[in-house]
Amino acid sequence: MLFLGLLIAAISAAMMTVATLQLSQVNEGHYLPMTIGKFAVRSPGTVTALRVGAQAIAAVGAWIVAVAVHNLTTASAALVLPAAALILPIAIPVLVITAQHNRSLTTS
């Protein structure tokens, strides 16, 4: 069960990567907000749907991981693994791609 949850989290990360790359292309020449803010060019509906889908899938993956590890003897692992399965697939692709996008604006 743990493997399934982590696999679903990886699928979520792939979906978020694709959505963020598309959002980066739509906002070519404009800064992207790192965490919270408005985009210069409005996000297309397909990109928004892909982002929301990735977040929902990450929540499902985190739930599966939480169910799989709830019997662990170490409480910290039972808390950290589901949190990582929820946050990392969403945060890492967004932060890396956004930083790369914004960095390319300052050098050109």
mmCIF file of C-alpha atoms in Angstrom:
data_model
loop_
_atom_site.group_PDB
_atom_site.id
_atom_site.type_symbol
_atom_site.label_atom_id
_atom_site.label_comp_id
_atom_site.label_asym_id
_atom_site.label_seq_id
_atom_site.Cartn_x
_atom_site.Cartn_y
_atom_site.Cartn_z
ATOM 1 C CA MET A 1 0.000 0.000 0.000
ATOM 2 C CA LEU A 2 2.855 2.361 0.771
ATOM 3 C CA PHE A 3 4.271 1.820 -2.715
ATOM 4 C CA LEU A 4 0.902 2.689 -4.267
ATOM 5 C CA GLY A 5 0.685 5.923 -2.287
ATOM 6 C CA LEU A 6 4.190 6.949 -3.285
ATOM 7 C CA LEU A 7 3.475 6.034 -6.917
ATOM 8 C CA ILE A 8 0.392 8.236 -6.866
ATOM 9 C CA ALA A 9 2.475 11.042 -5.356
ATOM 10 C CA ALA A 10 4.983 10.647 -8.204
ATOM 11 C CA ILE A 11 2.169 10.863 -10.764
ATOM 12 C CA SER A 12 1.003 14.018 -9.036
ATOM 13 C CA ALA A 13 4.517 15.472 -9.263
ATOM 14 C CA ALA A 14 4.629 14.704 -12.994
ATOM 15 C CA MET A 15 1.261 16.384 -13.541
ATOM 16 C CA MET A 16 2.327 19.451 -11.566
ATOM 17 C CA THR A 17 5.591 19.624 -13.528
ATOM 18 C CA VAL A 18 3.733 19.624 -16.849
ATOM 19 C CA ALA A 19 1.242 22.232 -15.615
ATOM 20 C CA THR A 20 3.959 24.519 -14.266
ATOM 21 C CA LEU A 21 5.976 24.256 -17.478
ATOM 22 C CA GLN A 22 2.875 25.215 -19.469
ATOM 23 C CA LEU A 23 2.208 28.099 -17.106
ATOM 24 C CA SER A 24 5.805 29.217 -17.526
ATOM 25 C CA GLN A 25 5.419 29.217 -21.308
ATOM 26 C CA VAL A 26 2.181 31.200 -21.138
ATOM 27 C CA ASN A 27 3.873 33.808 -18.927
ATOM 28 C CA GLU A 28 7.020 34.061 -21.064
ATOM 29 C CA GLY A 29 8.753 37.355 -20.340
ATOM 30 C CA HIS A 30 6.930 37.909 -17.043
ATOM 31 C CA TYR A 31 7.873 36.995 -13.501
ATOM 32 C CA LEU A 32 6.022 34.128 -11.875
ATOM 33 C CA PRO A 33 5.107 34.389 -8.202
ATOM 34 C CA MET A 34 7.106 31.907 -6.123
ATOM 35 C CA THR A 35 4.323 30.936 -3.746
ATOM 36 C CA ILE A 36 1.328 33.273 -3.707
ATOM 37 C CA GLY A 37 0.466 36.020 -6.146
ATOM 38 C CA LYS A 38 -1.118 36.865 -9.473
ATOM 39 C CA PHE A 39 0.234 35.795 -12.820
ATOM 40 C CA ALA A 40 0.824 38.424 -15.492
ATOM 41 C CA VAL A 41 -1.009 36.286 -18.047
ATOM 42 C CA ARG A 42 -4.077 34.411 -16.879
ATOM 43 C CA SER A 43 -3.690 30.658 -16.628
ATOM 44 C CA PRO A 44 -5.569 28.709 -19.325
ATOM 45 C CA GLY A 45 -8.383 26.484 -18.101
ATOM 46 C CA THR A 46 -6.567 23.295 -19.043
ATOM 47 C CA VAL A 47 -3.516 24.295 -17.002
ATOM 48 C CA THR A 48 -5.683 25.197 -14.017
ATOM 49 C CA ALA A 49 -7.520 21.878 -14.295
ATOM 50 C CA LEU A 50 -4.216 20.005 -14.467
ATOM 51 C CA ARG A 51 -2.903 21.825 -11.391
ATOM 52 C CA VAL A 52 -6.065 21.148 -9.388
ATOM 53 C CA GLY A 53 -6.017 17.508 -10.513
ATOM 54 C CA ALA A 54 -2.392 17.161 -9.417
ATOM 55 C CA GLN A 55 -3.224 18.595 -6.011
ATOM 56 C CA ALA A 56 -6.195 16.255 -5.600
ATOM 57 C CA ILE A 57 -4.117 13.249 -6.620
ATOM 58 C CA ALA A 58 -1.398 14.293 -4.158
ATOM 59 C CA ALA A 59 -4.027 14.381 -1.403
ATOM 60 C CA VAL A 60 -5.160 10.857 -2.328
ATOM 61 C CA GLY A 61 -1.554 9.652 -2.336
ATOM 62 C CA ALA A 62 -0.924 11.233 1.056
ATOM 63 C CA TRP A 63 -4.053 9.568 2.427
ATOM 64 C CA ILE A 64 -2.907 6.158 1.170
ATOM 65 C CA VAL A 65 0.545 6.711 2.679
ATOM 66 C CA ALA A 66 -1.034 7.772 5.982
ATOM 67 C CA VAL A 67 -3.172 4.637 6.098
ATOM 68 C CA ALA A 68 -0.158 2.475 5.231
ATOM 69 C CA VAL A 69 2.098 3.889 7.949
ATOM 70 C CA HIS A 70 -0.374 4.540 10.773
ATOM 71 C CA ASN A 71 0.808 1.424 12.651
ATOM 72 C CA LEU A 72 4.476 2.413 12.711
ATOM 73 C CA THR A 73 6.035 2.452 16.137
ATOM 74 C CA THR A 74 7.754 5.784 15.539
ATOM 75 C CA ALA A 75 5.234 8.587 15.562
ATOM 76 C CA SER A 76 7.512 10.939 13.653
ATOM 77 C CA ALA A 77 7.610 8.626 10.617
ATOM 78 C CA ALA A 78 3.838 8.281 10.734
ATOM 79 C CA LEU A 79 3.561 12.070 10.525
ATOM 80 C CA VAL A 80 6.444 12.900 8.201
ATOM 81 C CA LEU A 81 5.764 10.403 5.402
ATOM 82 C CA PRO A 82 2.167 11.485 4.665
ATOM 83 C CA ALA A 83 3.128 15.154 4.928
ATOM 84 C CA ALA A 84 6.008 14.605 2.511
ATOM 85 C CA ALA A 85 3.723 12.702 0.127
ATOM 86 C CA LEU A 86 1.341 15.665 0.142
ATOM 87 C CA ILE A 87 3.728 18.626 0.040
ATOM 88 C CA LEU A 88 6.763 17.522 -1.966
ATOM 89 C CA PRO A 89 5.036 16.492 -5.233
ATOM 90 C CA ILE A 90 3.369 19.890 -5.394
ATOM 91 C CA ALA A 91 6.029 22.194 -3.966
ATOM 92 C CA ILE A 92 9.248 20.908 -5.536
ATOM 93 C CA PRO A 93 8.238 21.153 -9.225
ATOM 94 C CA VAL A 94 6.629 24.561 -8.729
ATOM 95 C CA LEU A 95 9.560 26.059 -6.839
ATOM 96 C CA VAL A 96 12.233 24.673 -9.178
ATOM 97 C CA ILE A 97 10.513 25.644 -12.428
ATOM 98 C CA THR A 98 9.455 29.059 -11.131
ATOM 99 C CA ALA A 99 12.956 29.844 -9.880
ATOM 100 C CA GLN A 100 14.448 28.779 -13.203
ATOM 101 C CA HIS A 101 11.882 30.848 -15.123
ATOM 102 C CA ASN A 102 12.467 33.955 -13.013
ATOM 103 C CA ARG A 103 16.251 33.521 -13.110
ATOM 104 C CA SER A 104 16.226 33.446 -16.924
ATOM 105 C CA LEU A 105 14.432 36.805 -16.948
ATOM 106 C CA THR A 106 17.170 38.534 -14.983
ATOM 107 C CA THR A 107 19.982 37.246 -17.208
ATOM 108 C CA SER A 108 18.396 38.153 -20.539
#
